[in-house]
């Protein structure tokens, strides 16, 4: 009787472990961060995802404990289930493959639970009162473009839009959600988190914690003779570290779905190019920039900094940055936020880093994150700054515009010269896409 080689069996087991981790993580975060239903998660975040994992989701049973706010997904007869557990303000963290589910009680948590005003009573933009205004321009054309974003056809066959929000001169002039979403329901940002990370680094620069031109303070690189010690935070933000990474840099499955830690996975890659000479899109570069920042923080700030020093200061009270099981933020992707909170981030940039008279980012930080680095993606496409993208040359869009872009159609567009912020959220899948360039052109034309 033929048998399956042990290596193949182990490979299948690992793939099942990743699929179970993916399912546990998304169920946990969507249920307890976003307030979604199981049916929504199964239709959206567990559909049109990774070809190697998605076929396994239906057969992997999830055990949801709503009181403990944990999700367990069994995947193997000889190993414990994969576990994701929720914590206030820090969202869900996965336990490593093979971990005892009881160890979820040991996950890092904030030692204090500050009372955050999440009511709608505060005035916009810190709160949600008096947020809307009539657009300056063609209101009918604006409404038509927004409606077209939801028709799964005009801006991309099969695209799936959940939210569109447009702000002009500081006020919301267009806002629409899919029938089962609202302004307080969050989604994963995917790689828009990299733009959030660049903003957090800016807040740290303003406080004198980080010098982006200095070597990144990554503790794991400080052994004498380690050449990676010379890599700067600026080079990490610009995807120009020169580090090797798997899957062309944009897949970190062991961390995102396997429960490994940033300080185990991201810090370990060797150099393969001189820092600053090559652009290579890499989740690890962003993770390492934030790892360096965390090393400069002390005490409660190691976990609280994203909230206390950025999000809560600008009204992003429904934004949750998640960590690994050791407390490292997975800020290359794993942030849950709302369309309105993303707009608030854009408004911070339009106001040159000042919020209610308080300077949060250094003067000109928007110019810094949107300035193209010396190493760039292939010619003819989007350009890359420091955590933000720019539109392709010849696109017909304002040259000063810059973009946060994430998987499945997450977009934050900032247009300083027009005083406009645009957010589009979605669940686009493989083989589909949203035509951001055309959508942005149509919106800006309507707001002339």
Coordinates of C-alpha atoms in Angstrom, one line a residue:
X1 CA 0.0 0.0 0.0
X2 CA 1.5 3.3 -1.0
X3 CA 2.1 5.9 1.7
X4 CA 2.6 9.6 1.6
X5 CA 6.2 10.7 2.3
X6 CA 6.6 12.2 5.7
X7 CA 7.9 15.5 4.2
X8 CA 4.7 15.8 2.2
X9 CA 2.6 15.0 5.3
X10 CA 4.4 17.7 7.3
X11 CA 4.0 20.2 4.5
X12 CA 0.3 19.5 4.4
X13 CA 0.1 19.9 8.2
X14 CA 1.9 23.2 8.1
X15 CA -0.4 24.5 5.4
X16 CA -3.4 23.4 7.5
X17 CA -1.9 25.2 10.5
X18 CA -1.6 28.4 8.5
X19 CA -5.2 28.0 7.2
X20 CA -6.4 27.5 10.8
X21 CA -4.4 30.5 12.0
X22 CA -5.8 32.6 9.2
X23 CA -9.4 31.6 10.1
X24 CA -8.9 32.0 13.8
X25 CA -7.3 35.4 13.4
X26 CA -9.9 36.9 11.0
X27 CA -12.8 35.5 12.9
X28 CA -11.4 36.9 16.2
X29 CA -10.6 40.4 14.8
X30 CA -13.7 40.8 12.7
X31 CA -16.0 39.7 15.5
X32 CA -14.4 41.5 18.4
X33 CA -12.7 44.5 16.8
X34 CA -15.3 45.2 14.1
X35 CA -18.5 43.8 15.4
X36 CA -19.1 41.8 12.3
X37 CA -21.2 38.7 12.1
X38 CA -19.8 35.2 11.4
X39 CA -21.7 35.3 8.1
X40 CA -20.0 38.5 7.1
X41 CA -16.6 37.1 7.9
X42 CA -17.2 33.9 6.0
X43 CA -18.4 35.8 2.9
X44 CA -15.7 38.5 2.9
X45 CA -12.5 37.8 4.8
X46 CA -12.6 34.1 4.2
X47 CA -13.4 34.3 0.5
X48 CA -11.3 35.2 -2.5
X49 CA -8.1 35.1 -0.4
X50 CA -5.0 32.9 -0.6
X51 CA -5.4 30.0 -3.1
X52 CA -3.3 27.6 -0.9
X53 CA -5.4 28.3 2.2
X54 CA -9.0 29.1 1.2
X55 CA -10.0 25.6 0.1
X56 CA -9.2 24.4 3.7
X57 CA -11.4 27.0 5.6
X58 CA -14.7 25.1 5.3
X59 CA -13.4 21.9 6.8
X60 CA -11.6 23.6 9.7
X61 CA -14.1 24.0 12.5
X62 CA -14.0 27.2 14.6
X63 CA -14.9 27.2 18.3
X64 CA -15.9 30.8 19.2
X65 CA -16.0 31.8 22.9
X66 CA -17.7 35.2 22.9
X67 CA -17.4 35.6 26.7
X68 CA -13.6 35.0 26.7
X69 CA -13.3 36.6 23.2
X70 CA -11.2 33.8 21.8
X71 CA -11.4 31.6 18.7
X72 CA -9.9 28.1 18.4
X73 CA -9.6 26.3 15.1
X74 CA -8.5 22.6 15.2
X75 CA -6.3 21.4 12.3
X76 CA -4.5 18.3 13.4
X77 CA -5.1 15.3 15.7
X78 CA -1.7 15.5 17.3
X79 CA -1.4 19.3 18.0
X80 CA -3.5 21.8 19.9
X81 CA -5.9 24.0 17.9
X82 CA -4.8 27.4 16.6
X83 CA -5.9 30.1 19.0
X84 CA -6.5 33.8 18.5
X85 CA -7.4 35.9 21.6
X86 CA -8.7 39.5 21.9
X87 CA -7.5 42.1 24.3
X88 CA -8.8 45.7 24.9
X89 CA -7.2 48.3 22.5
X90 CA -4.7 45.7 21.2
X91 CA -7.1 43.4 19.3
X92 CA -6.4 39.8 18.6
X93 CA -3.0 37.9 18.8
X94 CA -2.3 34.4 17.6
X95 CA -0.6 31.8 19.7
X96 CA 2.3 29.9 18.0
X97 CA 1.6 26.7 16.3
X98 CA 1.5 24.0 19.0
X99 CA 0.9 26.3 21.9
X100 CA -1.3 25.3 24.8
X101 CA -4.6 27.3 24.4
X102 CA -4.4 28.1 28.1
X103 CA -1.3 30.3 27.4
X104 CA -3.7 32.9 25.8
X105 CA -4.0 34.3 29.4
X106 CA -0.3 35.2 29.1
X107 CA -0.6 37.5 26.1
X108 CA 0.6 41.1 26.6
X109 CA -2.1 43.5 27.7
X110 CA -2.2 47.2 28.6
X111 CA -2.0 47.5 32.4
X112 CA -4.6 50.3 32.3
X113 CA -7.8 50.6 30.3
X114 CA -8.3 54.3 29.7
X115 CA -11.9 55.5 29.1
X116 CA -12.0 56.5 25.5
X117 CA -14.9 58.6 24.3
X118 CA -16.4 56.6 21.4
X119 CA -19.7 58.5 21.4
X120 CA -20.8 60.5 18.5
X121 CA -21.2 63.7 20.5
X122 CA -17.9 65.4 19.9
X123 CA -17.6 67.7 16.9
X124 CA -15.9 66.6 13.7
X125 CA -13.2 65.7 13.1
X126 CA -12.3 64.5 16.6
X127 CA -15.8 63.2 16.9
X128 CA -18.7 62.7 14.4
X129 CA -21.0 65.7 15.0
X130 CA -21.4 68.3 12.2
X131 CA -19.1 66.3 9.9
X132 CA -20.9 66.9 6.6
X133 CA -21.1 69.8 4.2
X134 CA -22.3 70.4 0.6
X135 CA -19.5 69.8 -1.9
X136 CA -18.0 72.7 -3.9
X137 CA -18.4 71.5 -7.4
X138 CA -20.8 69.2 -9.3
X139 CA -22.8 67.4 -6.5
X140 CA -24.6 65.1 -9.0
X141 CA -21.3 64.0 -10.7
X142 CA -19.8 63.3 -7.3
X143 CA -22.8 61.2 -6.2
X144 CA -22.7 59.3 -9.5
X145 CA -19.0 58.4 -9.1
X146 CA -19.5 57.3 -5.6
X147 CA -22.5 55.1 -6.6
X148 CA -20.4 53.6 -9.5
X149 CA -17.8 52.5 -7.0
X150 CA -20.3 50.0 -5.6
X151 CA -21.6 48.5 -8.9
X152 CA -18.8 45.9 -9.2
X153 CA -18.3 47.0 -12.8
X154 CA -17.4 50.6 -13.5
X155 CA -14.1 50.7 -11.7
X156 CA -13.2 47.1 -11.9
X157 CA -15.1 44.0 -12.9
X158 CA -15.9 42.0 -9.7
X159 CA -14.5 44.6 -7.3
X160 CA -16.3 44.7 -4.0
X161 CA -16.6 48.1 -2.3
X162 CA -17.6 48.4 1.3
X163 CA -17.0 52.2 1.9
X164 CA -16.3 55.4 0.1
X165 CA -15.6 58.6 2.0
X166 CA -14.6 62.0 0.5
X167 CA -13.5 65.0 2.5
X168 CA -13.2 68.5 0.9
X169 CA -11.9 71.5 2.9
X170 CA -12.2 69.5 6.1
X171 CA -15.8 68.3 5.8
X172 CA -17.3 65.1 4.5
X173 CA -18.9 65.8 1.1
X174 CA -19.6 62.2 0.2
X175 CA -20.0 59.0 2.3
X176 CA -21.5 55.7 1.4
X177 CA -21.3 52.1 2.8
X178 CA -22.3 48.7 1.6
X179 CA -25.7 47.7 3.0
X180 CA -24.2 45.7 5.9
X181 CA -21.5 48.3 6.9
X182 CA -21.7 51.6 8.7
X183 CA -19.3 54.3 9.8
X184 CA -18.2 52.5 12.9
X185 CA -17.5 49.0 11.4
X186 CA -13.8 48.5 10.8
X187 CA -11.8 46.4 8.4
X188 CA -8.2 45.3 8.2
X189 CA -6.1 47.9 6.6
X190 CA -3.6 45.4 5.1
X191 CA -0.7 47.5 3.8
X192 CA -2.3 50.9 4.5
X193 CA -0.8 50.0 7.9
X194 CA 2.6 50.8 6.4
X195 CA 1.4 54.4 6.0
X196 CA 0.1 54.4 9.5
X197 CA 3.6 53.1 10.6
X198 CA 5.3 56.0 8.8
X199 CA 3.0 58.3 10.7
X200 CA 3.9 56.7 14.0
X201 CA 7.5 57.1 13.2
X202 CA 6.8 60.8 12.5
X203 CA 5.2 61.2 15.9
X204 CA 8.3 59.6 17.4
X205 CA 10.6 62.0 15.4
X206 CA 8.6 64.9 16.7
X207 CA 9.2 63.7 20.3
X208 CA 12.9 63.2 19.7
X209 CA 12.7 59.4 20.1
X210 CA 13.9 58.5 16.5
X211 CA 16.2 60.0 13.9
X212 CA 15.2 58.5 10.6
X213 CA 18.6 59.2 9.1
X214 CA 20.4 57.4 11.9
X215 CA 20.9 53.6 12.0
X216 CA 17.6 51.9 13.0
X217 CA 17.8 50.9 16.8
X218 CA 16.9 47.3 16.2
X219 CA 18.4 45.5 19.2
X220 CA 18.9 42.2 17.4
X221 CA 21.4 43.8 15.0
X222 CA 23.7 45.3 17.6
X223 CA 26.3 42.6 17.9
X224 CA 29.7 43.8 16.8
X225 CA 30.4 43.3 13.2
X226 CA 26.7 42.9 12.1
X227 CA 26.4 44.9 8.8
X228 CA 22.7 45.3 9.3
X229 CA 23.4 47.8 12.1
X230 CA 24.1 50.4 9.5
X231 CA 20.6 50.2 8.0
X232 CA 18.7 53.4 8.7
X233 CA 15.0 53.9 9.7
X234 CA 14.6 56.0 6.5
X235 CA 15.8 53.0 4.4
X236 CA 13.4 50.7 6.1
X237 CA 10.5 53.1 5.5
X238 CA 11.5 53.4 1.8
X239 CA 11.8 49.6 1.2
X240 CA 15.5 50.1 0.6
X241 CA 17.0 48.0 3.4
X242 CA 18.9 45.6 1.1
X243 CA 17.6 42.7 3.2
X244 CA 16.7 39.4 1.6
X245 CA 13.1 38.3 2.1
X246 CA 10.9 35.5 0.9
X247 CA 8.0 35.8 -1.6
X248 CA 9.4 39.0 -3.1
X249 CA 9.0 40.5 0.3
X250 CA 5.3 40.9 0.4
X251 CA 4.3 37.6 2.1
X252 CA 5.1 36.9 5.7
X253 CA 2.8 33.9 6.3
X254 CA 4.7 32.5 9.3
X255 CA 4.1 35.8 11.1
X256 CA 0.6 36.7 9.8
X257 CA -0.9 33.3 10.0
X258 CA 1.6 31.0 11.8
X259 CA 1.9 32.8 15.1
X260 CA 5.6 33.5 15.0
X261 CA 6.9 36.8 16.5
X262 CA 8.4 39.9 14.8
X263 CA 11.5 39.5 16.9
X264 CA 11.9 35.9 15.7
X265 CA 11.0 36.3 12.0
X266 CA 11.6 39.8 10.7
X267 CA 14.9 40.4 12.4
X268 CA 16.6 37.3 11.0
X269 CA 17.0 38.0 7.3
X270 CA 20.5 38.7 5.9
X271 CA 21.7 41.5 3.5
X272 CA 21.8 40.8 -0.2
X273 CA 22.2 44.3 -1.5
X274 CA 23.8 47.5 -0.2
X275 CA 21.3 49.5 1.9
X276 CA 19.7 52.3 -0.1
X277 CA 20.6 51.0 -3.5
X278 CA 17.7 48.7 -4.3
X279 CA 13.9 48.9 -3.8
X280 CA 12.2 45.7 -2.8
X281 CA 8.7 45.7 -1.3
X282 CA 9.0 44.0 2.0
X283 CA 6.7 43.7 5.0
X284 CA 9.8 43.1 7.1
X285 CA 11.2 46.6 6.4
X286 CA 8.1 48.2 8.0
X287 CA 8.0 45.7 10.9
X288 CA 11.7 46.4 11.6
X289 CA 11.2 50.2 11.6
X290 CA 8.5 49.7 14.3
X291 CA 10.6 47.2 16.1
X292 CA 13.3 49.9 16.4
X293 CA 10.8 52.4 17.7
X294 CA 9.5 50.0 20.3
X295 CA 13.0 49.5 21.5
X296 CA 13.3 53.2 22.3
X297 CA 10.1 53.2 24.4
X298 CA 9.9 52.3 28.0
X299 CA 7.2 50.8 30.3
X300 CA 3.6 51.0 29.3
X301 CA 4.5 53.1 26.2
X302 CA 5.9 49.9 24.5
X303 CA 2.3 48.8 24.1
X304 CA 0.4 52.1 24.3
X305 CA 2.3 54.4 22.0
X306 CA 0.2 54.0 18.8
X307 CA -2.9 54.8 20.7
X308 CA -1.8 57.5 23.2
X309 CA 0.6 59.3 20.9
X310 CA -1.4 59.2 17.6
X311 CA -4.8 57.5 17.3
X312 CA -6.6 58.8 20.4
X313 CA -5.0 62.3 19.9
X314 CA -6.7 62.7 16.5
X315 CA -10.0 60.9 17.2
X316 CA -9.0 57.5 15.7
X317 CA -10.7 55.8 18.7
X318 CA -12.0 52.9 16.6
X319 CA -8.5 52.0 15.3
X320 CA -6.9 48.9 16.8
X321 CA -3.2 47.9 16.1
X322 CA -2.6 44.2 16.7
X323 CA 0.4 42.5 18.1
X324 CA 2.1 39.1 18.0
X325 CA 2.2 36.9 21.0
X326 CA 5.3 38.7 22.4
X327 CA 3.8 42.2 22.1
X328 CA 5.4 43.4 18.9
X329 CA 3.1 45.4 16.7
X330 CA 2.4 43.8 13.3
X331 CA 2.2 47.2 11.7
X332 CA 2.9 46.1 8.2
X333 CA -0.7 45.0 7.8
X334 CA -2.6 44.1 11.0
X335 CA -4.6 47.2 11.9
X336 CA -8.3 47.4 12.0
X337 CA -9.8 50.8 11.3
X338 CA -12.9 52.6 9.9
X339 CA -13.2 54.8 6.8
X340 CA -13.7 57.8 9.0
X341 CA -10.6 57.1 11.1
X342 CA -8.5 56.8 7.9
X343 CA -9.9 60.2 6.8
X344 CA -8.8 61.6 10.1
X345 CA -5.2 60.4 9.4
X346 CA -5.4 62.1 6.0
X347 CA -6.6 65.3 7.6
X348 CA -3.6 65.3 10.0
X349 CA -1.4 65.4 6.9
X350 CA -3.5 68.1 5.2
X351 CA -2.9 70.2 8.4
X352 CA 0.9 69.6 8.2
X353 CA 0.8 67.4 11.3
X354 CA -1.1 69.7 13.6
X355 CA -4.3 68.7 15.3
X356 CA -6.4 71.2 17.3
X357 CA -3.4 73.4 17.6
X358 CA -1.1 70.6 18.9
X359 CA 1.8 69.5 16.7
X360 CA 1.9 65.7 16.4
X361 CA 4.2 65.3 13.3
X362 CA 7.3 67.3 12.4
X363 CA 6.7 70.2 10.0
X364 CA 6.8 68.9 6.4
X365 CA 6.4 65.3 7.4
X366 CA 3.9 64.9 4.5
X367 CA 6.6 66.1 2.1
X368 CA 9.0 63.6 3.6
X369 CA 6.7 60.5 3.3
X370 CA 5.7 61.5 -0.3
X371 CA 9.2 62.3 -1.5
X372 CA 10.4 59.5 -3.8
X373 CA 13.5 57.7 -2.6
X374 CA 16.6 57.1 -4.8
X375 CA 15.6 53.4 -5.1
X376 CA 12.3 53.0 -6.8
X377 CA 9.8 50.4 -8.2
X378 CA 10.0 49.6 -11.9
X379 CA 9.5 52.6 -14.1
X380 CA 6.1 53.4 -15.4
X381 CA 4.1 52.4 -12.3
X382 CA 3.4 53.9 -8.9
X383 CA 6.3 55.6 -7.1
X384 CA 7.3 55.0 -3.5
X385 CA 8.1 57.5 -0.7
X386 CA 8.4 56.5 2.9
X387 CA 5.4 54.4 3.7
X388 CA 3.2 56.0 1.0
X389 CA 2.9 55.6 -2.7
X390 CA 2.5 58.3 -5.5
X391 CA 0.4 58.1 -8.6
X392 CA 2.2 57.1 -11.9
X393 CA 3.7 59.9 -13.9
X394 CA 1.3 60.8 -16.7
X395 CA -1.8 59.7 -14.8
X396 CA -3.3 63.1 -15.0
X397 CA -3.6 63.3 -11.3
X398 CA -2.1 66.1 -9.0
X399 CA 1.7 65.6 -8.6
X400 CA 1.5 66.3 -4.9
X401 CA -1.0 63.5 -4.2
X402 CA 0.1 60.5 -2.2
X403 CA -1.5 57.2 -1.3
X404 CA -1.8 54.5 1.3
X405 CA -2.5 51.3 -0.6
X406 CA -3.5 47.9 0.9
X407 CA -4.5 44.4 -0.2
X408 CA -8.1 43.8 -1.3
X409 CA -8.6 47.4 -2.3
X410 CA -7.8 49.6 0.8
X411 CA -7.0 53.1 -0.3
X412 CA -6.3 56.4 1.4
X413 CA -5.6 59.3 -1.0
X414 CA -4.3 62.7 0.2
X415 CA -4.3 65.6 -2.2
X416 CA -2.8 68.7 -0.5
X417 CA -3.2 71.0 -3.4
X418 CA -7.0 70.4 -3.5
X419 CA -7.5 70.0 0.3
X420 CA -9.1 66.6 -0.4
X421 CA -8.9 63.2 1.2
X422 CA -10.5 60.1 -0.3
X423 CA -10.9 56.7 1.3
X424 CA -12.1 53.6 -0.4
X425 CA -12.4 50.2 1.4
X426 CA -13.1 46.9 -0.2
X427 CA -12.8 43.1 -0.4
X428 CA -11.4 42.8 -3.9
X429 CA -10.2 39.3 -4.7
X430 CA -7.6 37.7 -6.9
X431 CA -8.2 38.6 -10.5
X432 CA -10.2 41.6 -9.6
X433 CA -9.1 45.1 -8.8
X434 CA -10.3 48.6 -8.3
X435 CA -9.2 51.4 -10.7
X436 CA -8.1 53.9 -8.2
X437 CA -6.6 56.3 -10.8
X438 CA -9.9 56.6 -12.7
X439 CA -12.0 56.8 -9.6
X440 CA -9.8 59.6 -8.2
X441 CA -9.8 61.5 -11.5
X442 CA -13.6 61.3 -11.6
X443 CA -14.0 62.5 -8.0
X444 CA -11.5 65.4 -8.5
X445 CA -13.3 66.4 -11.7
X446 CA -16.6 66.5 -9.9
X447 CA -15.1 68.7 -7.1
X448 CA -13.6 71.4 -9.4

